[in-house]
PDB file of C-alpha atoms in Angstrom:
ATOM      1  CA  MET A   6      86.076 -42.286  58.379  1.00 77.00           C
ATOM      2  CA  PRO A   7      87.234 -40.981  55.039  1.00 81.00           C
ATOM      3  CA  GLY A   8      84.693 -42.222  51.903  1.00 80.00           C
ATOM      4  CA  ALA A   9      83.176 -40.691  48.630  1.00 79.00           C
ATOM      5  CA  GLY A  10      81.694 -37.611  49.300  1.00 82.00           C
ATOM      6  CA  TRP A  11      80.197 -34.612  47.257  1.00 86.00           C
ATOM      7  CA  GLY A  12      82.432 -31.759  48.404  1.00 89.00           C
ATOM      8  CA  ILE A  13      85.123 -30.079  45.859  1.00 93.00           C
ATOM      9  CA  VAL A  14      87.982 -31.123  48.552  1.00 91.00           C
ATOM     10  CA  ASP A  15      88.898 -34.805  49.525  1.00 88.00           C
ATOM     11  CA  THR A  16      89.375 -35.597  53.338  1.00 86.00           C
ATOM     12  CA  ALA A  17      92.870 -34.500  53.239  1.00 84.00           C
ATOM     13  CA  GLY A  18      91.842 -31.374  52.259  1.00 86.00           C
ATOM     14  CA  VAL A  19      93.540 -31.653  48.687  1.00 87.00           C
ATOM     15  CA  PRO A  20      91.497 -30.292  45.735  1.00 93.00           C
ATOM     16  CA  LYS A  21      89.327 -32.654  43.398  1.00 93.00           C
ATOM     17  CA  ALA A  22      88.906 -31.891  39.956  1.00 94.00           C
ATOM     18  CA  PRO A  23      85.737 -29.458  40.239  1.00 94.00           C
ATOM     19  CA  PHE A  24      87.679 -27.254  42.563  1.00 96.00           C
ATOM     20  CA  TYR A  25      89.643 -26.118  39.475  1.00 97.00           C
ATOM     21  CA  ALA A  26      87.182 -25.249  37.386  1.00 95.00           C
ATOM     22  CA  LEU A  27      85.152 -23.585  40.211  1.00 96.00           C
ATOM     23  CA  ALA A  28      87.936 -21.281  40.525  1.00 96.00           C
ATOM     24  CA  ARG A  29      89.311 -20.449  36.999  1.00 96.00           C
ATOM     25  CA  ALA A  30      85.229 -19.332  37.082  1.00 94.00           C
ATOM     26  CA  SER A  31      84.989 -17.347  39.661  1.00 95.00           C
ATOM     27  CA  ALA A  32      88.162 -15.774  39.702  1.00 96.00           C
ATOM     28  CA  PRO A  33      88.331 -11.898  39.785  1.00 97.00           C
ATOM     29  CA  VAL A  34      89.129 -11.869  36.102  1.00 97.00           C
ATOM     30  CA  ALA A  35      87.773 -14.786  34.096  1.00 97.00           C
ATOM     31  CA  LEU A  36      87.206 -15.454  30.629  1.00 97.00           C
ATOM     32  CA  LEU A  37      84.001 -18.051  30.052  1.00 97.00           C
ATOM     33  CA  LEU A  38      84.022 -19.572  26.196  1.00 96.00           C
ATOM     34  CA  SER A  39      81.259 -21.537  25.187  1.00 96.00           C
ATOM     35  CA  ASP A  40      79.823 -23.534  22.139  1.00 96.00           C
ATOM     36  CA  LYS A  41      77.070 -21.897  20.700  1.00 96.00           C
ATOM     37  CA  GLY A  42      76.433 -24.161  17.782  1.00 96.00           C
ATOM     38  CA  LEU A  43      75.927 -22.056  14.192  1.00 95.00           C
ATOM     39  CA  ASP A  44      76.789 -18.868  16.116  1.00 95.00           C
ATOM     40  CA  GLY A  45      80.264 -20.348  17.052  1.00 96.00           C
ATOM     41  CA  TYR A  46      82.314 -19.975  20.140  1.00 97.00           C
ATOM     42  CA  SER A  47      81.012 -17.032  22.280  1.00 97.00           C
ATOM     43  CA  VAL A  48      83.522 -15.150  24.853  1.00 97.00           C
ATOM     44  CA  GLU A  49      82.590 -13.556  27.607  1.00 98.00           C
ATOM     45  CA  LEU A  50      84.907 -11.255  30.069  1.00 98.00           C
ATOM     46  CA  VAL A  51      83.875 -11.409  33.753  1.00 98.00           C
ATOM     47  CA  ASN A  52      85.447  -8.568  35.910  1.00 97.00           C
ATOM     48  CA  ASP A  53      84.792  -8.612  39.536  1.00 97.00           C
ATOM     49  CA  GLY A  54      86.833  -5.721  39.999  1.00 95.00           C
ATOM     50  CA  PRO A  55      87.616  -1.626  39.193  1.00 97.00           C
ATOM     51  CA  ALA A  56      87.208  -1.158  35.304  1.00 97.00           C
ATOM     52  CA  ARG A  57      90.027  -2.218  33.044  1.00 96.00           C
ATOM     53  CA  SER A  58      91.016  -2.592  29.773  1.00 97.00           C
ATOM     54  CA  GLY A  59      93.479  -4.905  27.565  1.00 98.00           C
ATOM     55  CA  THR A  60      93.266  -7.229  25.003  1.00 98.00           C
ATOM     56  CA  ILE A  61      91.508 -10.615  24.135  1.00 98.00           C
ATOM     57  CA  ARG A  62      93.666 -12.639  22.124  1.00 98.00           C
ATOM     58  CA  VAL A  63      92.731 -15.689  20.029  1.00 98.00           C
ATOM     59  CA  VAL A  64      94.361 -18.563  19.006  1.00 97.00           C
ATOM     60  CA  LEU A  65      93.395 -20.703  16.439  1.00 97.00           C
ATOM     61  CA  HIS A  66      94.967 -23.876  16.365  1.00 96.00           C
ATOM     62  CA  ALA A  67      95.221 -26.074  13.494  1.00 92.00           C
ATOM     63  CA  SER A  68      97.185 -28.806  11.985  1.00 79.00           C
ATOM     64  CA  ARG A  69      99.250 -27.282  10.095  1.00 79.00           C
ATOM     65  CA  GLY A  70      99.902 -24.460  12.939  1.00 88.00           C
ATOM     66  CA  SER A  71      97.958 -21.458  14.763  1.00 93.00           C
ATOM     67  CA  HIS A  72      96.657 -18.186  13.773  1.00 95.00           C
ATOM     68  CA  GLU A  73      96.649 -15.618  16.158  1.00 97.00           C
ATOM     69  CA  PHE A  74      94.019 -12.526  16.237  1.00 98.00           C
ATOM     70  CA  GLU A  75      93.631  -9.786  18.827  1.00 97.00           C
ATOM     71  CA  ARG A  76      91.152  -6.941  20.025  1.00 97.00           C
ATOM     72  CA  THR A  77      91.355  -4.078  22.395  1.00 97.00           C
ATOM     73  CA  VAL A  78      88.516  -4.352  25.087  1.00 97.00           C
ATOM     74  CA  ASN A  79      87.412  -1.806  27.770  1.00 97.00           C
ATOM     75  CA  ALA A  80      85.850  -4.259  30.778  1.00 96.00           C
ATOM     76  CA  PRO A  81      83.517  -2.399  33.147  1.00 97.00           C
ATOM     77  CA  ALA A  82      83.698  -1.942  36.652  1.00 97.00           C
ATOM     78  CA  ASN A  83      81.641  -5.115  38.377  1.00 97.00           C
ATOM     79  CA  GLY A  84      80.367  -6.215  35.005  1.00 97.00           C
ATOM     80  CA  SER A  85      81.208  -8.414  31.905  1.00 97.00           C
ATOM     81  CA  ILE A  86      81.353  -7.671  28.319  1.00 97.00           C
ATOM     82  CA  ALA A  87      80.713 -10.606  25.607  1.00 97.00           C
ATOM     83  CA  LEU A  88      81.540 -11.360  21.937  1.00 97.00           C
ATOM     84  CA  THR A  89      82.289 -14.217  19.480  1.00 97.00           C
ATOM     85  CA  VAL A  90      85.247 -15.172  18.350  1.00 97.00           C
ATOM     86  CA  ASP A  91      84.409 -14.703  14.802  1.00 97.00           C
ATOM     87  CA  SER A  92      84.083 -10.924  15.872  1.00 97.00           C
ATOM     88  CA  ILE A  93      87.381 -10.797  16.703  1.00 97.00           C
ATOM     89  CA  VAL A  94      88.845 -12.788  14.101  1.00 97.00           C
ATOM     90  CA  GLY A  95      87.027 -10.681  11.856  1.00 96.00           C
ATOM     91  CA  THR A  96      85.365 -13.067   9.397  1.00 95.00           C
ATOM     92  CA  PHE A  97      83.450 -16.274   9.473  1.00 95.00           C
ATOM     93  CA  THR A  98      85.706 -19.546  10.743  1.00 94.00           C
ATOM     94  CA  ASP A  99      83.372 -22.416  11.468  1.00 95.00           C
ATOM     95  CA  VAL A 100      85.770 -23.431  14.252  1.00 95.00           C
ATOM     96  CA  ASN A 101      83.889 -25.292  16.287  1.00 96.00           C
ATOM     97  CA  HIS A 102      82.717 -27.554  13.003  1.00 96.00           C
ATOM     98  CA  ALA A 103      79.141 -26.652  13.198  1.00 96.00           C
ATOM     99  CA  TYR A 104      78.810 -26.427   9.617  1.00 96.00           C
ATOM    100  CA  ARG A 105      80.531 -29.310   8.874  1.00 93.00           C
ATOM    101  CA  PHE A 106      82.216 -28.104   5.475  1.00 90.00           C
ATOM    102  CA  GLY A 107      84.368 -30.578   4.812  1.00 91.00           C
ATOM    103  CA  SER A 108      87.144 -31.910   7.358  1.00 91.00           C
ATOM    104  CA  ARG A 109      87.407 -30.367  10.517  1.00 92.00           C
ATOM    105  CA  THR A 110      89.984 -26.822   9.953  1.00 93.00           C
ATOM    106  CA  TYR A 111      90.734 -26.396  14.276  1.00 95.00           C
ATOM    107  CA  SER A 112      91.598 -28.575  17.127  1.00 95.00           C
ATOM    108  CA  ALA A 113      91.510 -26.446  19.608  1.00 96.00           C
ATOM    109  CA  VAL A 114      90.569 -22.694  20.149  1.00 97.00           C
ATOM    110  CA  THR A 115      92.705 -20.479  23.532  1.00 97.00           C
ATOM    111  CA  VAL A 116      91.236 -17.282  24.336  1.00 98.00           C
ATOM    112  CA  ALA A 117      93.655 -14.883  26.577  1.00 97.00           C
ATOM    113  CA  PHE A 118      92.898 -11.822  28.156  1.00 98.00           C
ATOM    114  CA  LEU A 119      96.282  -9.614  28.718  1.00 98.00           C
ATOM    115  CA  ASP A 120      95.692  -6.131  30.770  1.00 96.00           C
ATOM    116  CA  ASP A 121      97.385  -3.197  29.129  1.00 96.00           C
ATOM    117  CA  SER A 122     101.511  -4.046  30.082  1.00 96.00           C
ATOM    118  CA  GLY A 123     100.485  -7.111  28.206  1.00 95.00           C
ATOM    119  CA  VAL A 124     101.020  -9.702  31.344  1.00 95.00           C
ATOM    120  CA  GLU A 125      98.120 -12.414  30.351  1.00 96.00           C
ATOM    121  CA  VAL A 126      95.558 -12.131  33.489  1.00 96.00           C
ATOM    122  CA  THR A 127      93.610 -15.432  32.477  1.00 96.00           C
ATOM    123  CA  ARG A 128      93.312 -17.904  29.340  1.00 95.00           C
ATOM    124  CA  THR A 129      90.654 -20.669  29.021  1.00 96.00           C
ATOM    125  CA  THR A 130      90.915 -23.715  26.109  1.00 97.00           C
ATOM    126  CA  ALA A 131      87.940 -25.661  24.279  1.00 97.00           C
ATOM    127  CA  LEU A 132      89.059 -28.550  21.822  1.00 97.00           C
ATOM    128  CA  VAL A 133      86.970 -28.876  19.307  1.00 96.00           C
ATOM    129  CA  GLY A 134      85.051 -32.178  18.453  1.00 91.00           C
ATOM    130  CA  ALA A 135      84.801 -35.502  20.731  1.00 91.00           C
ATOM    131  CA  GLN A 136      88.493 -36.379  21.705  1.00 92.00           C
ATOM    132  CA  SER A 137      89.441 -40.368  21.367  1.00 92.00           C
ATOM    133  CA  ARG A 138      91.955 -41.969  23.881  1.00 93.00           C
ATOM    134  CA  GLN A 139      94.996 -42.853  22.031  1.00 93.00           C
ATOM    135  CA  ASN A 140      98.498 -44.092  23.127  1.00 96.00           C
ATOM    136  CA  THR A 141      99.872 -40.602  23.447  1.00 96.00           C
ATOM    137  CA  VAL A 142      98.902 -36.733  22.721  1.00 96.00           C
ATOM    138  CA  GLY A 143     103.192 -35.811  22.998  1.00 96.00           C
ATOM    139  CA  LEU A 144     102.634 -34.620  26.516  1.00 97.00           C
ATOM    140  CA  ASN A 145     105.935 -33.314  27.771  1.00 96.00           C
ATOM    141  CA  ALA A 146     106.211 -31.662  31.511  1.00 96.00           C
ATOM    142  CA  GLU A 147     109.608 -29.284  32.800  1.00 96.00           C
ATOM    143  CA  VAL A 148     110.228 -28.284  36.265  1.00 95.00           C
ATOM    144  CA  ILE A 149     112.205 -25.794  37.437  1.00 94.00           C
ATOM    145  CA  GLU A 150     112.851 -24.180  40.981  1.00 92.00           C
ATOM    146  CA  THR A 151     112.448 -20.404  41.357  1.00 91.00           C
ATOM    147  CA  ASP A 152     112.896 -19.922  44.593  1.00 85.00           C
ATOM    148  CA  SER A 153     112.882 -21.996  48.210  1.00 81.00           C
ATOM    149  CA  GLY A 154     110.210 -24.534  48.160  1.00 83.00           C
ATOM    150  CA  THR A 155     108.442 -22.963  44.711  1.00 92.00           C
ATOM    151  CA  TRP A 156     108.865 -24.475  41.338  1.00 95.00           C
ATOM    152  CA  GLU A 157     107.635 -23.738  38.038  1.00 96.00           C
ATOM    153  CA  LEU A 158     106.237 -26.800  36.115  1.00 97.00           C
ATOM    154  CA  THR A 159     105.713 -26.225  32.293  1.00 97.00           C
ATOM    155  CA  VAL A 160     103.741 -28.601  30.412  1.00 98.00           C
ATOM    156  CA  ARG A 161     102.965 -28.812  26.510  1.00 96.00           C
ATOM    157  CA  SER A 162     101.450 -31.048  24.086  1.00 96.00           C
ATOM    158  CA  GLU A 163     101.939 -32.228  20.804  1.00 95.00           C
ATOM    159  CA  TRP A 164      98.088 -32.864  19.767  1.00 95.00           C
ATOM    160  CA  PRO A 165      95.147 -31.685  22.007  1.00 96.00           C
ATOM    161  CA  ALA A 166      95.014 -33.015  25.458  1.00 97.00           C
ATOM    162  CA  GLN A 167      91.968 -33.372  27.338  1.00 97.00           C
ATOM    163  CA  TYR A 168      91.804 -32.469  31.121  1.00 97.00           C
ATOM    164  CA  VAL A 169      95.358 -32.266  32.221  1.00 98.00           C
ATOM    165  CA  CYS A 170      96.018 -33.457  35.604  1.00 97.00           C
ATOM    166  CA  VAL A 171      98.890 -32.678  37.802  1.00 97.00           C
ATOM    167  CA  ASP A 172     100.136 -35.659  40.299  1.00 95.00           C
ATOM    168  CA  ILE A 173     102.599 -34.166  42.318  1.00 94.00           C
ATOM    169  CA  ASP A 174     102.179 -35.640  46.180  1.00 90.00           C
ATOM    170  CA  GLY A 175     103.404 -32.655  48.500  1.00 89.00           C
ATOM    171  CA  PHE A 176     102.502 -29.977  46.262  1.00 93.00           C
ATOM    172  CA  GLU A 177     100.101 -27.446  45.932  1.00 93.00           C
ATOM    173  CA  VAL A 178      99.763 -26.648  41.998  1.00 95.00           C
ATOM    174  CA  SER A 179      98.287 -23.840  41.158  1.00 96.00           C
ATOM    175  CA  ASP A 180      95.937 -24.947  38.225  1.00 97.00           C
ATOM    176  CA  SER A 181      94.751 -28.531  37.552  1.00 97.00           C
ATOM    177  CA  TRP A 182      92.401 -30.389  35.001  1.00 97.00           C
ATOM    178  CA  PHE A 183      92.481 -27.723  32.218  1.00 97.00           C
ATOM    179  CA  HIS A 184      92.518 -28.530  28.201  1.00 97.00           C
ATOM    180  CA  LEU A 185      95.658 -27.543  26.549  1.00 97.00           C
ATOM    181  CA  ALA A 186      96.117 -26.815  23.091  1.00 96.00           C
ATOM    182  CA  PRO A 187      98.827 -28.635  20.323  1.00 95.00           C
ATOM    183  CA  ASN A 188     101.922 -26.681  21.309  1.00 90.00           C
ATOM    184  CA  GLY A 189     100.277 -24.154  23.777  1.00 90.00           C
ATOM    185  CA  PRO A 190     102.498 -24.293  26.710  1.00 94.00           C
ATOM    186  CA  ARG A 191     101.169 -23.329  29.611  1.00 95.00           C
ATOM    187  CA  THR A 192     103.299 -22.460  32.780  1.00 96.00           C
ATOM    188  CA  LEU A 193     102.244 -23.412  36.684  1.00 96.00           C
ATOM    189  CA  THR A 194     103.493 -22.679  40.127  1.00 96.00           C
ATOM    190  CA  LEU A 195     104.620 -25.340  42.098  1.00 96.00           C
ATOM    191  CA  VAL A 196     104.279 -24.865  46.437  1.00 93.00           C
ATOM    192  CA  SER A 197     105.906 -27.314  48.505  1.00 89.00           C
ATOM    193  CA  ARG A 198     104.143 -28.823  51.822  1.00 80.00           C
ATOM    194  CA  GLY A 199     108.007 -30.042  52.427  1.00 79.00           C
ATOM    195  CA  PRO A 200     112.006 -30.013  51.878  1.00 80.00           C
ATOM    196  CA  ALA A 201     111.146 -32.648  49.271  1.00 86.00           C
ATOM    197  CA  ALA A 202     111.544 -32.006  44.890  1.00 91.00           C
ATOM    198  CA  PRO A 203     108.615 -32.087  42.985  1.00 94.00           C
ATOM    199  CA  ARG A 204     108.029 -35.971  41.722  1.00 95.00           C
ATOM    200  CA  GLY A 205     104.835 -37.519  39.391  1.00 96.00           C
ATOM    201  CA  HIS A 206     103.409 -36.929  36.399  1.00 97.00           C
ATOM    202  CA  VAL A 207     101.229 -35.524  34.085  1.00 98.00           C
ATOM    203  CA  ARG A 208      97.982 -37.178  32.612  1.00 97.00           C
ATOM    204  CA  ALA A 209      95.617 -36.241  30.479  1.00 98.00           C
ATOM    205  CA  LEU A 210      92.365 -38.000  29.886  1.00 97.00           C
ATOM    206  CA  ASN A 211      92.246 -38.628  25.804  1.00 97.00           C
ATOM    207  CA  SER A 212      95.806 -40.096  26.718  1.00 97.00           C
ATOM    208  CA  VAL A 213      96.962 -43.546  27.987  1.00 97.00           C
ATOM    209  CA  GLU A 214     100.969 -42.483  28.118  1.00 97.00           C
ATOM    210  CA  ARG A 215     101.779 -39.884  30.599  1.00 97.00           C
ATOM    211  CA  ALA A 216     104.568 -37.421  31.320  1.00 97.00           C
ATOM    212  CA  SER A 217     106.923 -37.907  34.033  1.00 96.00           C
ATOM    213  CA  VAL A 218     107.883 -35.083  36.499  1.00 95.00           C
ATOM    214  CA  ALA A 219     111.461 -35.004  37.930  1.00 91.00           C
ATOM    215  CA  PRO A 220     113.981 -31.855  38.200  1.00 88.00           C
ATOM    216  CA  ARG A 221     116.576 -32.071  36.331  1.00 79.00           C
ATOM    217  CA  PRO A 222     119.788 -33.699  37.724  1.00 70.00           C
TER     218      PRO A 222
END
């Protein structure tokens, strides 16, 4: 009989929230972003395949816009490289607000790895500080059909969105339950299990208001 369980998929085979976190951490190329307190954020690029080179891009999201920094890296075969956000930025930033110098400067940090051709391979986002539940974080979702049965869903937020979840019945989504930085859109792939167009909503743990998902007429 269907009931509560410890698995990462439910009785219908639909992924639960931990499935997506495990999928991101277990990908052949993964970025791990960790808050080290007074040492700031550490960035580890894990590569489970042949040696590859590319660029790590760090975006610091502040109330008055974002600041972007890049560093060229070489990841060894079946190995990893570890850096800090401050080493990529080139100066002390206190991104995680560990030192409490005045009010908090940044609301989120996004780290992405791009290959030599500039194509994004993977990304991760951390939200700075505790996220209180509020009426809205300005979620917005747009969906377009790219192929028969395949759709692209672009999700945006005006403020930091904690654990963004895509709820669309009848579709498999490429990612869900992720943090979303302000004005840092994420484009996901939806694959249909049937002939219907995607209809549902996108929600965040720290937001009462949801964003509707429906094709444009």
